[in-house]
C-alpha cells in the first residue's frame, strides 16, 4: 500500500510543532515626554562629609587619607533626584590603596579592604547608606541593603 503525502499538510504540521517564541519578559518603558535635566549632574557639595572632596567639575570624588582620615567613611549625595522610573549609573574606583600603604595599621584579613555603598536615599536622610530606613544600596560585595539591615 502506497501513501501519498500532501506537501501542504506536512508544512502545516511542522508549523504546529514549532514552539511559540516567548514574548519579552521586560517591555521597554514608554517614551518619556517630560523635560530633561538641563544642568550638570554631579555631587551636592553642601551635602558631603568633611573628608569627601568633589573634584574635576564634580565628576570625581576624592577622600582624604592623611592624618587618620583613612579610617573615616566618606559620604556624598548627588545634586539631582528621581521620583520614578528606571535609571542606570556607574561607579568606577580609580584608586584605593590599603591602609597599610597609607601609613595606617594593617587590618585583619577578615575586615573588608574597602567599604563602598552606592544607592538611593531621600534628601534629608543620612549620608551613610544602610544606616537609616530612608535608603537602599549595594555594597562592594554586591549585598543589597535597605532599612537598617
mmCIF file of N, CA and C in Angstrom:
data_model
loop_
_atom_site.group_PDB
_atom_site.id
_atom_site.type_symbol
_atom_site.label_atom_id
_atom_site.label_comp_id
_atom_site.label_asym_id
_atom_site.label_seq_id
_atom_site.Cartn_x
_atom_site.Cartn_y
_atom_site.Cartn_z
ATOM 1 N N UNK A 1 0.850 -1.163 0.000
ATOM 2 C CA UNK A 1 0.000 0.000 0.000
ATOM 3 C C UNK A 1 0.900 1.231 0.000
ATOM 4 N N UNK A 2 0.706 2.097 -0.953
ATOM 5 C CA UNK A 2 1.459 3.339 -1.049
ATOM 6 C C UNK A 2 0.602 4.487 -0.578
ATOM 7 N N UNK A 3 1.255 5.384 0.174
ATOM 8 C CA UNK A 3 0.522 6.561 0.658
ATOM 9 C C UNK A 3 1.129 7.796 0.023
ATOM 10 N N UNK A 4 0.299 8.639 -0.427
ATOM 11 C CA UNK A 4 0.765 9.895 -0.967
ATOM 12 C C UNK A 4 0.618 10.962 0.106
ATOM 13 N N UNK A 5 1.675 11.737 0.272
ATOM 14 C CA UNK A 5 1.684 12.767 1.302
ATOM 15 C C UNK A 5 1.528 14.118 0.630
ATOM 16 N N UNK A 6 0.598 14.862 1.115
ATOM 17 C CA UNK A 6 0.359 16.207 0.601
ATOM 18 C C UNK A 6 1.382 17.143 1.244
ATOM 19 N N UNK A 7 2.184 17.845 0.440
ATOM 20 C CA UNK A 7 3.234 18.731 0.943
ATOM 21 C C UNK A 7 2.673 19.848 1.811
ATOM 22 N N UNK A 8 1.532 20.356 1.467
ATOM 23 C CA UNK A 8 0.924 21.433 2.259
ATOM 24 C C UNK A 8 0.536 20.932 3.645
ATOM 25 N N UNK A 9 0.056 19.716 3.746
ATOM 26 C CA UNK A 9 -0.306 19.143 5.043
ATOM 27 C C UNK A 9 0.924 18.980 5.926
ATOM 28 N N UNK A 10 2.058 18.584 5.314
ATOM 29 C CA UNK A 10 3.299 18.408 6.069
ATOM 30 C C UNK A 10 3.768 19.748 6.622
ATOM 31 N N UNK A 11 3.704 20.802 5.813
ATOM 32 C CA UNK A 11 4.133 22.124 6.264
ATOM 33 C C UNK A 11 3.261 22.619 7.404
ATOM 34 N N UNK A 12 1.957 22.377 7.343
ATOM 35 C CA UNK A 12 1.049 22.801 8.417
ATOM 36 C C UNK A 12 1.382 22.078 9.716
ATOM 37 N N UNK A 13 1.672 20.785 9.637
ATOM 38 C CA UNK A 13 2.014 20.012 10.835
ATOM 39 C C UNK A 13 3.330 20.512 11.420
ATOM 40 N N UNK A 14 4.321 20.835 10.570
ATOM 41 C CA UNK A 14 5.604 21.339 11.062
ATOM 42 C C UNK A 14 5.436 22.683 11.754
ATOM 43 N N UNK A 15 4.567 23.531 11.221
ATOM 44 C CA UNK A 15 4.322 24.827 11.857
ATOM 45 C C UNK A 15 3.693 24.645 13.230
ATOM 46 N N UNK A 16 2.801 23.669 13.347
ATOM 47 C CA UNK A 16 2.152 23.418 14.639
ATOM 48 C C UNK A 16 3.153 22.894 15.656
ATOM 49 N N UNK A 17 4.168 22.162 15.212
ATOM 50 C CA UNK A 17 5.165 21.584 16.115
ATOM 51 C C UNK A 17 6.160 22.628 16.623
ATOM 52 N N UNK A 18 6.406 23.698 15.865
ATOM 53 C CA UNK A 18 7.368 24.714 16.279
ATOM 54 C C UNK A 18 6.897 25.377 17.559
ATOM 55 N N UNK A 19 7.764 25.438 18.559
ATOM 56 C CA UNK A 19 7.358 26.102 19.804
ATOM 57 C C UNK A 19 7.170 27.598 19.567
ATOM 58 N N UNK A 20 6.248 28.140 20.294
ATOM 59 C CA UNK A 20 5.975 29.575 20.164
ATOM 60 C C UNK A 20 7.110 30.356 20.808
ATOM 61 N N UNK A 21 7.585 31.392 20.135
ATOM 62 C CA UNK A 21 8.658 32.209 20.689
ATOM 63 C C UNK A 21 8.133 32.951 21.911
ATOM 64 N N UNK A 22 8.890 32.896 23.029
ATOM 65 C CA UNK A 22 8.408 33.591 24.229
ATOM 66 C C UNK A 22 8.427 35.103 24.027
ATOM 67 N N UNK A 23 7.436 35.737 24.571
ATOM 68 C CA UNK A 23 7.410 37.193 24.473
ATOM 69 C C UNK A 23 8.439 37.767 25.442
ATOM 70 N N UNK A 24 8.888 38.967 25.188
ATOM 71 C CA UNK A 24 9.875 39.627 26.034
ATOM 72 C C UNK A 24 9.292 39.790 27.437
ATOM 73 N N UNK A 25 10.039 39.353 28.443
ATOM 74 C CA UNK A 25 9.553 39.423 29.817
ATOM 75 C C UNK A 25 9.515 40.857 30.336
ATOM 76 N N UNK A 26 10.461 41.661 29.893
ATOM 77 C CA UNK A 26 10.505 43.043 30.346
ATOM 78 C C UNK A 26 10.361 43.961 29.143
ATOM 79 N N UNK A 27 9.252 44.621 29.077
ATOM 80 C CA UNK A 27 8.970 45.507 27.957
ATOM 81 C C UNK A 27 9.652 46.852 28.170
ATOM 82 N N UNK A 28 9.990 47.522 27.093
ATOM 83 C CA UNK A 28 10.564 48.855 27.184
ATOM 84 C C UNK A 28 9.530 49.817 27.755
ATOM 85 N N UNK A 29 10.009 50.755 28.513
ATOM 86 C CA UNK A 29 9.130 51.777 29.073
ATOM 87 C C UNK A 29 8.658 52.698 27.947
ATOM 88 N N UNK A 30 7.473 53.249 28.081
ATOM 89 C CA UNK A 30 7.025 54.191 27.050
ATOM 90 C C UNK A 30 7.926 55.424 27.032
ATOM 91 N N UNK A 31 7.965 56.083 25.906
ATOM 92 C CA UNK A 31 8.803 57.280 25.760
ATOM 93 C C UNK A 31 8.390 58.327 26.782
ATOM 94 N N UNK A 32 9.372 58.901 27.441
ATOM 95 C CA UNK A 32 9.121 59.893 28.490
ATOM 96 C C UNK A 32 9.078 61.281 27.866
ATOM 97 N N UNK A 33 7.958 61.950 27.984
ATOM 98 C CA UNK A 33 7.803 63.266 27.382
ATOM 99 C C UNK A 33 8.144 64.416 28.312
ATOM 100 N N UNK A 34 8.542 64.101 29.552
ATOM 101 C CA UNK A 34 8.871 65.172 30.496
ATOM 102 C C UNK A 34 10.163 65.868 30.089
ATOM 103 N N UNK A 35 10.356 67.058 30.616
ATOM 104 C CA UNK A 35 11.574 67.803 30.291
ATOM 105 C C UNK A 35 12.782 67.129 30.934
ATOM 106 N N UNK A 36 13.910 67.187 30.265
ATOM 107 C CA UNK A 36 15.150 66.570 30.732
ATOM 108 C C UNK A 36 15.884 67.518 31.679
ATOM 109 N N UNK A 37 16.804 66.970 32.453
ATOM 110 C CA UNK A 37 17.638 67.784 33.335
ATOM 111 C C UNK A 37 18.529 68.652 32.459
ATOM 112 N N UNK A 38 18.509 69.938 32.723
ATOM 113 C CA UNK A 38 19.290 70.851 31.886
ATOM 114 C C UNK A 38 20.660 71.153 32.480
ATOM 115 N N UNK A 39 20.788 71.073 33.780
ATOM 116 C CA UNK A 39 22.067 71.392 34.417
ATOM 117 C C UNK A 39 23.008 70.209 34.432
ATOM 118 N N UNK A 40 24.135 70.396 35.088
ATOM 119 C CA UNK A 40 25.145 69.360 35.212
ATOM 120 C C UNK A 40 24.788 68.411 36.352
ATOM 121 N N UNK A 41 24.890 67.120 36.118
ATOM 122 C CA UNK A 41 24.658 66.122 37.159
ATOM 123 C C UNK A 41 25.987 65.874 37.855
ATOM 124 N N UNK A 42 25.994 65.994 39.167
ATOM 125 C CA UNK A 42 27.233 65.823 39.920
ATOM 126 C C UNK A 42 26.935 65.611 41.386
ATOM 127 N N UNK A 43 27.824 66.083 42.241
ATOM 128 C CA UNK A 43 27.691 65.936 43.688
ATOM 129 C C UNK A 43 27.155 67.222 44.287
ATOM 130 N N UNK A 44 26.350 67.093 45.331
ATOM 131 C CA UNK A 44 25.865 68.243 46.079
ATOM 132 C C UNK A 44 26.941 68.592 47.104
ATOM 133 N N UNK A 45 27.726 69.607 46.822
ATOM 134 C CA UNK A 45 28.876 69.924 47.678
ATOM 135 C C UNK A 45 28.479 70.355 49.083
ATOM 136 N N UNK A 46 27.259 70.837 49.268
ATOM 137 C CA UNK A 46 26.805 71.212 50.614
ATOM 138 C C UNK A 46 26.386 69.995 51.424
ATOM 139 N N UNK A 47 26.251 68.854 50.789
ATOM 140 C CA UNK A 47 25.763 67.650 51.456
ATOM 141 C C UNK A 47 26.801 66.533 51.358
ATOM 142 N N UNK A 48 28.014 66.794 51.884
ATOM 143 C CA UNK A 48 29.083 65.795 51.907
ATOM 144 C C UNK A 48 29.673 65.742 53.310
ATOM 145 N N UNK A 49 30.365 64.658 53.606
ATOM 146 C CA UNK A 49 31.117 64.600 54.854
ATOM 147 C C UNK A 49 32.390 65.426 54.691
ATOM 148 N N UNK A 50 33.037 65.753 55.799
ATOM 149 C CA UNK A 50 34.212 66.631 55.755
ATOM 150 C C UNK A 50 35.389 66.044 54.982
ATOM 151 N N UNK A 51 35.465 64.727 54.911
ATOM 152 C CA UNK A 51 36.613 64.106 54.253
ATOM 153 C C UNK A 51 36.356 63.752 52.788
ATOM 154 N N UNK A 52 35.236 64.184 52.224
ATOM 155 C CA UNK A 52 34.918 63.927 50.816
ATOM 156 C C UNK A 52 35.054 65.220 50.026
ATOM 157 N N UNK A 53 35.835 65.169 48.951
ATOM 158 C CA UNK A 53 36.074 66.358 48.142
ATOM 159 C C UNK A 53 35.745 66.071 46.683
ATOM 160 N N UNK A 54 34.663 66.657 46.162
ATOM 161 C CA UNK A 54 34.396 66.503 44.725
ATOM 162 C C UNK A 54 35.411 67.310 43.917
ATOM 163 N N UNK A 55 35.987 66.704 42.879
ATOM 164 C CA UNK A 55 36.971 67.377 42.028
ATOM 165 C C UNK A 55 36.584 67.167 40.565
ATOM 166 N N UNK A 56 37.296 67.820 39.677
ATOM 167 C CA UNK A 56 37.115 67.673 38.228
ATOM 168 C C UNK A 56 35.669 67.938 37.818
ATOM 169 N N UNK A 57 35.187 69.136 38.155
ATOM 170 C CA UNK A 57 33.814 69.553 37.819
ATOM 171 C C UNK A 57 32.769 68.580 38.345
ATOM 172 N N UNK A 58 32.951 68.118 39.564
ATOM 173 C CA UNK A 58 32.024 67.197 40.231
ATOM 174 C C UNK A 58 31.887 65.849 39.527
ATOM 175 N N UNK A 59 32.918 65.416 38.819
ATOM 176 C CA UNK A 59 32.870 64.112 38.161
ATOM 177 C C UNK A 59 33.656 63.060 38.932
ATOM 178 N N UNK A 60 34.563 63.489 39.812
ATOM 179 C CA UNK A 60 35.353 62.574 40.633
ATOM 180 C C UNK A 60 35.193 62.944 42.099
ATOM 181 N N UNK A 61 35.291 61.946 42.947
ATOM 182 C CA UNK A 61 35.206 62.164 44.386
ATOM 183 C C UNK A 61 36.514 61.696 45.009
ATOM 184 N N UNK A 62 37.156 62.569 45.749
ATOM 185 C CA UNK A 62 38.421 62.274 46.410
ATOM 186 C C UNK A 62 38.172 62.233 47.908
ATOM 187 N N UNK A 63 38.698 61.203 48.567
ATOM 188 C CA UNK A 63 38.578 61.168 50.032
ATOM 189 C C UNK A 63 39.944 61.421 50.646
ATOM 190 N N UNK A 64 39.944 62.163 51.735
ATOM 191 C CA UNK A 64 41.200 62.465 52.417
ATOM 192 C C UNK A 64 41.693 61.206 53.119
ATOM 193 N N UNK A 65 43.010 60.988 53.061
ATOM 194 C CA UNK A 65 43.548 59.776 53.677
ATOM 195 C C UNK A 65 44.775 60.043 54.541
ATOM 196 N N UNK A 66 45.027 61.298 54.872
ATOM 197 C CA UNK A 66 46.174 61.637 55.707
ATOM 198 C C UNK A 66 45.724 61.895 57.145
ATOM 199 N N UNK A 67 46.610 61.643 58.084
ATOM 200 C CA UNK A 67 46.369 62.006 59.472
ATOM 201 C C UNK A 67 45.172 61.337 60.109
ATOM 202 N N UNK A 68 44.908 60.111 59.751
ATOM 203 C CA UNK A 68 43.794 59.391 60.354
ATOM 204 C C UNK A 68 42.494 59.440 59.566
ATOM 205 N N UNK A 69 42.414 60.277 58.555
ATOM 206 C CA UNK A 69 41.191 60.360 57.754
ATOM 207 C C UNK A 69 40.891 59.057 57.001
ATOM 208 N N UNK A 70 41.914 58.204 56.792
ATOM 209 C CA UNK A 70 41.692 56.953 56.081
ATOM 210 C C UNK A 70 40.783 56.005 56.860
ATOM 211 N N UNK A 71 40.576 56.286 58.150
ATOM 212 C CA UNK A 71 39.726 55.433 58.974
ATOM 213 C C UNK A 71 38.272 55.903 59.003
ATOM 214 N N UNK A 72 37.999 57.038 58.372
ATOM 215 C CA UNK A 72 36.639 57.565 58.348
ATOM 216 C C UNK A 72 35.935 57.181 57.057
ATOM 217 N N UNK A 73 34.637 57.063 57.135
ATOM 218 C CA UNK A 73 33.833 56.766 55.945
ATOM 219 C C UNK A 73 33.386 58.085 55.336
ATOM 220 N N UNK A 74 33.586 58.223 54.029
ATOM 221 C CA UNK A 74 33.167 59.433 53.321
ATOM 222 C C UNK A 74 31.780 59.213 52.728
ATOM 223 N N UNK A 75 30.988 60.281 52.707
ATOM 224 C CA UNK A 75 29.652 60.200 52.126
ATOM 225 C C UNK A 75 29.337 61.446 51.331
ATOM 226 N N UNK A 76 28.603 61.267 50.251
ATOM 227 C CA UNK A 76 28.238 62.394 49.400
ATOM 228 C C UNK A 76 26.893 62.077 48.738
ATOM 229 N N UNK A 77 26.117 63.117 48.482
ATOM 230 C CA UNK A 77 24.813 62.961 47.833
ATOM 231 C C UNK A 77 24.845 63.667 46.488
ATOM 232 N N UNK A 78 24.149 63.134 45.528
ATOM 233 C CA UNK A 78 24.057 63.741 44.196
ATOM 234 C C UNK A 78 23.218 65.005 44.226
ATOM 235 N N UNK A 79 23.341 65.811 43.166
ATOM 236 C CA UNK A 79 22.610 67.079 43.131
ATOM 237 C C UNK A 79 21.295 66.992 42.351
ATOM 238 N N UNK A 80 20.922 65.806 41.900
ATOM 239 C CA UNK A 80 19.627 65.618 41.243
ATOM 240 C C UNK A 80 18.911 64.457 41.920
ATOM 241 N N UNK A 81 17.607 64.421 41.773
ATOM 242 C CA UNK A 81 16.816 63.363 42.372
ATOM 243 C C UNK A 81 15.946 62.688 41.337
ATOM 244 N N UNK A 82 15.354 61.584 41.742
ATOM 245 C CA UNK A 82 14.424 60.875 40.880
ATOM 246 C C UNK A 82 13.140 60.622 41.646
ATOM 247 N N UNK A 83 12.051 60.456 40.918
ATOM 248 C CA UNK A 83 10.771 60.154 41.541
ATOM 249 C C UNK A 83 10.303 58.761 41.184
ATOM 250 N N UNK A 84 10.495 58.364 39.932
ATOM 251 C CA UNK A 84 10.043 57.053 39.475
ATOM 252 C C UNK A 84 10.792 56.694 38.211
ATOM 253 N N UNK A 85 10.696 55.450 37.818
ATOM 254 C CA UNK A 85 11.293 55.007 36.569
ATOM 255 C C UNK A 85 12.532 54.165 36.785
ATOM 256 N N UNK A 86 13.193 53.860 35.675
ATOM 257 C CA UNK A 86 14.410 53.056 35.702
ATOM 258 C C UNK A 86 15.595 53.942 35.343
ATOM 259 N N UNK A 87 16.642 53.830 36.120
ATOM 260 C CA UNK A 87 17.824 54.649 35.884
ATOM 261 C C UNK A 87 19.051 53.778 36.035
ATOM 262 N N UNK A 88 20.105 54.141 35.358
ATOM 263 C CA UNK A 88 21.362 53.433 35.455
ATOM 264 C C UNK A 88 22.471 54.426 35.770
ATOM 265 N N UNK A 89 23.358 54.038 36.633
ATOM 266 C CA UNK A 89 24.537 54.847 36.893
ATOM 267 C C UNK A 89 25.711 53.906 37.077
ATOM 268 N N UNK A 90 26.889 54.453 37.003
ATOM 269 C CA UNK A 90 28.093 53.645 37.056
ATOM 270 C C UNK A 90 29.054 54.222 38.085
ATOM 271 N N UNK A 91 29.744 53.343 38.785
ATOM 272 C CA UNK A 91 30.753 53.721 39.764
ATOM 273 C C UNK A 91 32.059 53.049 39.370
ATOM 274 N N UNK A 92 33.115 53.830 39.292
ATOM 275 C CA UNK A 92 34.439 53.292 38.987
ATOM 276 C C UNK A 92 35.373 53.731 40.098
ATOM 277 N N UNK A 93 36.052 52.773 40.728
ATOM 278 C CA UNK A 93 37.041 53.085 41.766
ATOM 279 C C UNK A 93 38.385 53.200 41.070
ATOM 280 N N UNK A 94 38.927 54.416 41.037
ATOM 281 C CA UNK A 94 40.188 54.645 40.337
ATOM 282 C C UNK A 94 41.389 54.208 41.159
ATOM 283 N N UNK A 95 41.350 54.428 42.464
ATOM 284 C CA UNK A 95 42.469 54.066 43.325
ATOM 285 C C UNK A 95 41.958 53.890 44.738
ATOM 286 N N UNK A 96 42.371 52.826 45.366
ATOM 287 C CA UNK A 96 42.010 52.590 46.754
ATOM 288 C C UNK A 96 43.121 51.793 47.423
ATOM 289 N N UNK A 97 44.224 52.463 47.778
ATOM 290 C CA UNK A 97 45.325 51.735 48.417
ATOM 291 C C UNK A 97 44.911 51.243 49.798
ATOM 292 N N UNK A 98 45.415 50.086 50.207
ATOM 293 C CA UNK A 98 45.084 49.577 51.547
ATOM 294 C C UNK A 98 45.649 50.491 52.627
ATOM 295 N N UNK A 99 45.065 50.464 53.835
ATOM 296 C CA UNK A 99 45.551 51.338 54.918
ATOM 297 C C UNK A 99 47.028 51.149 55.237
ATOM 298 N N UNK A 100 47.580 49.952 54.992
ATOM 299 C CA UNK A 100 48.996 49.735 55.287
ATOM 300 C C UNK A 100 49.881 50.612 54.405
ATOM 301 N N UNK A 101 49.402 50.942 53.173
ATOM 302 C CA UNK A 101 50.154 51.827 52.289
ATOM 303 C C UNK A 101 49.863 53.301 52.578
ATOM 304 N N UNK A 102 48.883 53.564 53.404
ATOM 305 C CA UNK A 102 48.525 54.934 53.742
ATOM 306 C C UNK A 102 49.077 55.330 55.109
ATOM 307 N N UNK A 103 49.912 54.489 55.688
ATOM 308 C CA UNK A 103 50.508 54.813 56.978
ATOM 309 C C UNK A 103 49.665 54.367 58.158
ATOM 310 N N UNK A 104 48.601 53.640 57.917
ATOM 311 C CA UNK A 104 47.736 53.168 58.990
ATOM 312 C C UNK A 104 48.100 51.758 59.401
ATOM 313 N N UNK A 105 47.454 51.250 60.447
ATOM 314 C CA UNK A 105 47.739 49.890 60.900
ATOM 315 C C UNK A 105 47.214 48.864 59.894
ATOM 316 N N UNK A 106 47.832 47.692 59.879
ATOM 317 C CA UNK A 106 47.390 46.620 58.989
ATOM 318 C C UNK A 106 46.107 46.036 59.556
ATOM 319 N N UNK A 107 45.093 45.902 58.708
ATOM 320 C CA UNK A 107 43.798 45.388 59.150
ATOM 321 C C UNK A 107 43.825 43.869 59.142
ATOM 322 N N UNK A 108 42.943 43.269 59.900
ATOM 323 C CA UNK A 108 42.854 41.815 59.931
ATOM 324 C C UNK A 108 42.362 41.310 58.581
ATOM 325 N N UNK A 109 42.708 40.060 58.218
ATOM 326 C CA UNK A 109 42.284 39.537 56.919
ATOM 327 C C UNK A 109 40.766 39.425 56.777
ATOM 328 N N UNK A 110 40.034 39.399 57.881
ATOM 329 C CA UNK A 110 38.579 39.277 57.831
ATOM 330 C C UNK A 110 37.899 40.606 57.528
ATOM 331 N N UNK A 111 38.577 41.702 57.766
ATOM 332 C CA UNK A 111 37.985 43.017 57.526
ATOM 333 C C UNK A 111 38.008 43.319 56.030
ATOM 334 N N UNK A 112 36.954 43.952 55.510
ATOM 335 C CA UNK A 112 36.967 44.280 54.088
ATOM 336 C C UNK A 112 38.038 45.323 53.777
ATOM 337 N N UNK A 113 38.652 45.207 52.598
ATOM 338 C CA UNK A 113 39.690 46.153 52.198
ATOM 339 C C UNK A 113 39.095 47.522 51.917
ATOM 340 N N UNK A 114 37.814 47.563 51.597
ATOM 341 C CA UNK A 114 37.157 48.823 51.274
ATOM 342 C C UNK A 114 35.686 48.728 51.650
ATOM 343 N N UNK A 115 35.107 49.848 51.935
ATOM 344 C CA UNK A 115 33.668 49.909 52.172
ATOM 345 C C UNK A 115 33.112 50.874 51.135
ATOM 346 N N UNK A 116 32.360 50.343 50.211
ATOM 347 C CA UNK A 116 31.742 51.155 49.172
ATOM 348 C C UNK A 116 30.262 50.789 49.141
ATOM 349 N N UNK A 117 29.415 51.785 49.247
ATOM 350 C CA UNK A 117 27.974 51.580 49.121
ATOM 351 C C UNK A 117 27.433 52.613 48.153
ATOM 352 N N UNK A 118 26.676 52.145 47.181
ATOM 353 C CA UNK A 118 26.094 53.008 46.162
ATOM 354 C C UNK A 118 24.611 52.724 46.106
ATOM 355 N N UNK A 119 23.810 53.798 46.127
ATOM 356 C CA UNK A 119 22.373 53.581 46.074
ATOM 357 C C UNK A 119 21.594 54.873 46.066
ATOM 358 N N UNK A 120 20.385 54.799 46.588
ATOM 359 C CA UNK A 120 19.463 55.928 46.607
ATOM 360 C C UNK A 120 18.972 56.158 48.027
ATOM 361 N N UNK A 121 18.733 57.434 48.356
ATOM 362 C CA UNK A 121 18.161 57.782 49.650
ATOM 363 C C UNK A 121 17.348 59.058 49.500
ATOM 364 N N UNK A 122 16.580 59.367 50.519
ATOM 365 C CA UNK A 122 15.800 60.598 50.480
ATOM 366 C C UNK A 122 16.699 61.788 50.797
ATOM 367 N N UNK A 123 16.233 62.978 50.479
ATOM 368 C CA UNK A 123 17.060 64.183 50.601
ATOM 369 C C UNK A 123 17.528 64.442 52.033
ATOM 370 N N UNK A 124 16.726 64.180 53.027
ATOM 371 C CA UNK A 124 17.113 64.506 54.393
ATOM 372 C C UNK A 124 17.722 63.354 55.170
ATOM 373 N N UNK A 125 17.996 62.235 54.534
ATOM 374 C CA UNK A 125 18.485 61.060 55.249
ATOM 375 C C UNK A 125 19.999 61.126 55.486
ATOM 376 N N UNK A 126 20.491 60.131 56.200
ATOM 377 C CA UNK A 126 21.924 60.041 56.494
ATOM 378 C C UNK A 126 22.718 59.850 55.207
ATOM 379 N N UNK A 127 23.934 60.386 55.176
ATOM 380 C CA UNK A 127 24.813 60.173 54.032
ATOM 381 C C UNK A 127 25.373 58.757 53.997
ATOM 382 N N UNK A 128 25.273 58.042 55.091
ATOM 383 C CA UNK A 128 25.795 56.687 55.181
ATOM 384 C C UNK A 128 24.674 55.709 54.843
ATOM 385 N N UNK A 129 24.674 55.231 53.617
ATOM 386 C CA UNK A 129 23.619 54.341 53.148
ATOM 387 C C UNK A 129 23.581 53.060 53.969
ATOM 388 N N UNK A 130 22.386 52.590 54.264
ATOM 389 C CA UNK A 130 22.216 51.389 55.054
ATOM 390 C C UNK A 130 22.152 51.648 56.540
ATOM 391 N N UNK A 131 22.325 52.893 56.966
ATOM 392 C CA UNK A 131 22.315 53.237 58.386
ATOM 393 C C UNK A 131 20.972 53.798 58.840
ATOM 394 N N UNK A 132 20.081 54.075 57.911
ATOM 395 C CA UNK A 132 18.753 54.573 58.270
ATOM 396 C C UNK A 132 17.729 53.884 57.384
ATOM 397 N N UNK A 133 16.466 54.090 57.688
ATOM 398 C CA UNK A 133 15.398 53.461 56.931
ATOM 399 C C UNK A 133 15.017 54.202 55.670
ATOM 400 N N UNK A 134 15.768 55.238 55.299
ATOM 401 C CA UNK A 134 15.392 56.084 54.170
ATOM 402 C C UNK A 134 16.218 55.845 52.913
ATOM 403 N N UNK A 135 16.827 54.685 52.768
ATOM 404 C CA UNK A 135 17.651 54.465 51.588
ATOM 405 C C UNK A 135 17.824 52.996 51.256
ATOM 406 N N UNK A 136 18.287 52.752 50.051
ATOM 407 C CA UNK A 136 18.620 51.411 49.579
ATOM 408 C C UNK A 136 19.984 51.500 48.895
ATOM 409 N N UNK A 137 20.765 50.415 48.960
ATOM 410 C CA UNK A 137 22.083 50.450 48.341
ATOM 411 C C UNK A 137 22.629 49.051 48.138
ATOM 412 N N UNK A 138 23.696 48.980 47.356
ATOM 413 C CA UNK A 138 24.506 47.783 47.211
ATOM 414 C C UNK A 138 25.895 48.115 47.729
ATOM 415 N N UNK A 139 26.544 47.145 48.377
ATOM 416 C CA UNK A 139 27.898 47.396 48.850
ATOM 417 C C UNK A 139 28.913 46.763 47.910
ATOM 418 N N UNK A 140 30.208 46.849 48.251
ATOM 419 C CA UNK A 140 31.284 46.382 47.380
ATOM 420 C C UNK A 140 31.222 44.877 47.132
ATOM 421 N N UNK A 141 30.587 44.137 48.025
ATOM 422 C CA UNK A 141 30.465 42.690 47.851
ATOM 423 C C UNK A 141 29.189 42.299 47.115
ATOM 424 N N UNK A 142 28.377 43.301 46.722
ATOM 425 C CA UNK A 142 27.138 43.022 45.992
ATOM 426 C C UNK A 142 25.950 42.733 46.879
ATOM 427 N N UNK A 143 26.059 42.993 48.161
ATOM 428 C CA UNK A 143 24.955 42.746 49.090
ATOM 429 C C UNK A 143 24.013 43.930 49.080
ATOM 430 N N UNK A 144 22.719 43.642 48.996
ATOM 431 C CA UNK A 144 21.674 44.662 48.957
ATOM 432 C C UNK A 144 21.311 45.051 50.384
ATOM 433 N N UNK A 145 21.304 46.337 50.674
ATOM 434 C CA UNK A 145 20.934 46.859 51.996
ATOM 435 C C UNK A 145 19.710 47.757 51.855
ATOM 436 N N UNK A 146 18.782 47.596 52.747
ATOM 437 C CA UNK A 146 17.638 48.511 52.822
ATOM 438 C C UNK A 146 17.226 48.626 54.274
ATOM 439 N N UNK A 147 16.674 49.752 54.626
ATOM 440 C CA UNK A 147 16.346 49.979 56.023
ATOM 441 C C UNK A 147 17.613 49.997 56.846
ATOM 442 N N UNK A 148 17.571 49.340 57.992
ATOM 443 C CA UNK A 148 18.772 49.274 58.845
ATOM 444 C C UNK A 148 19.382 47.881 58.808
ATOM 445 N N UNK A 149 19.110 47.131 57.749
ATOM 446 C CA UNK A 149 19.612 45.752 57.656
ATOM 447 C C UNK A 149 20.962 45.702 56.998
#
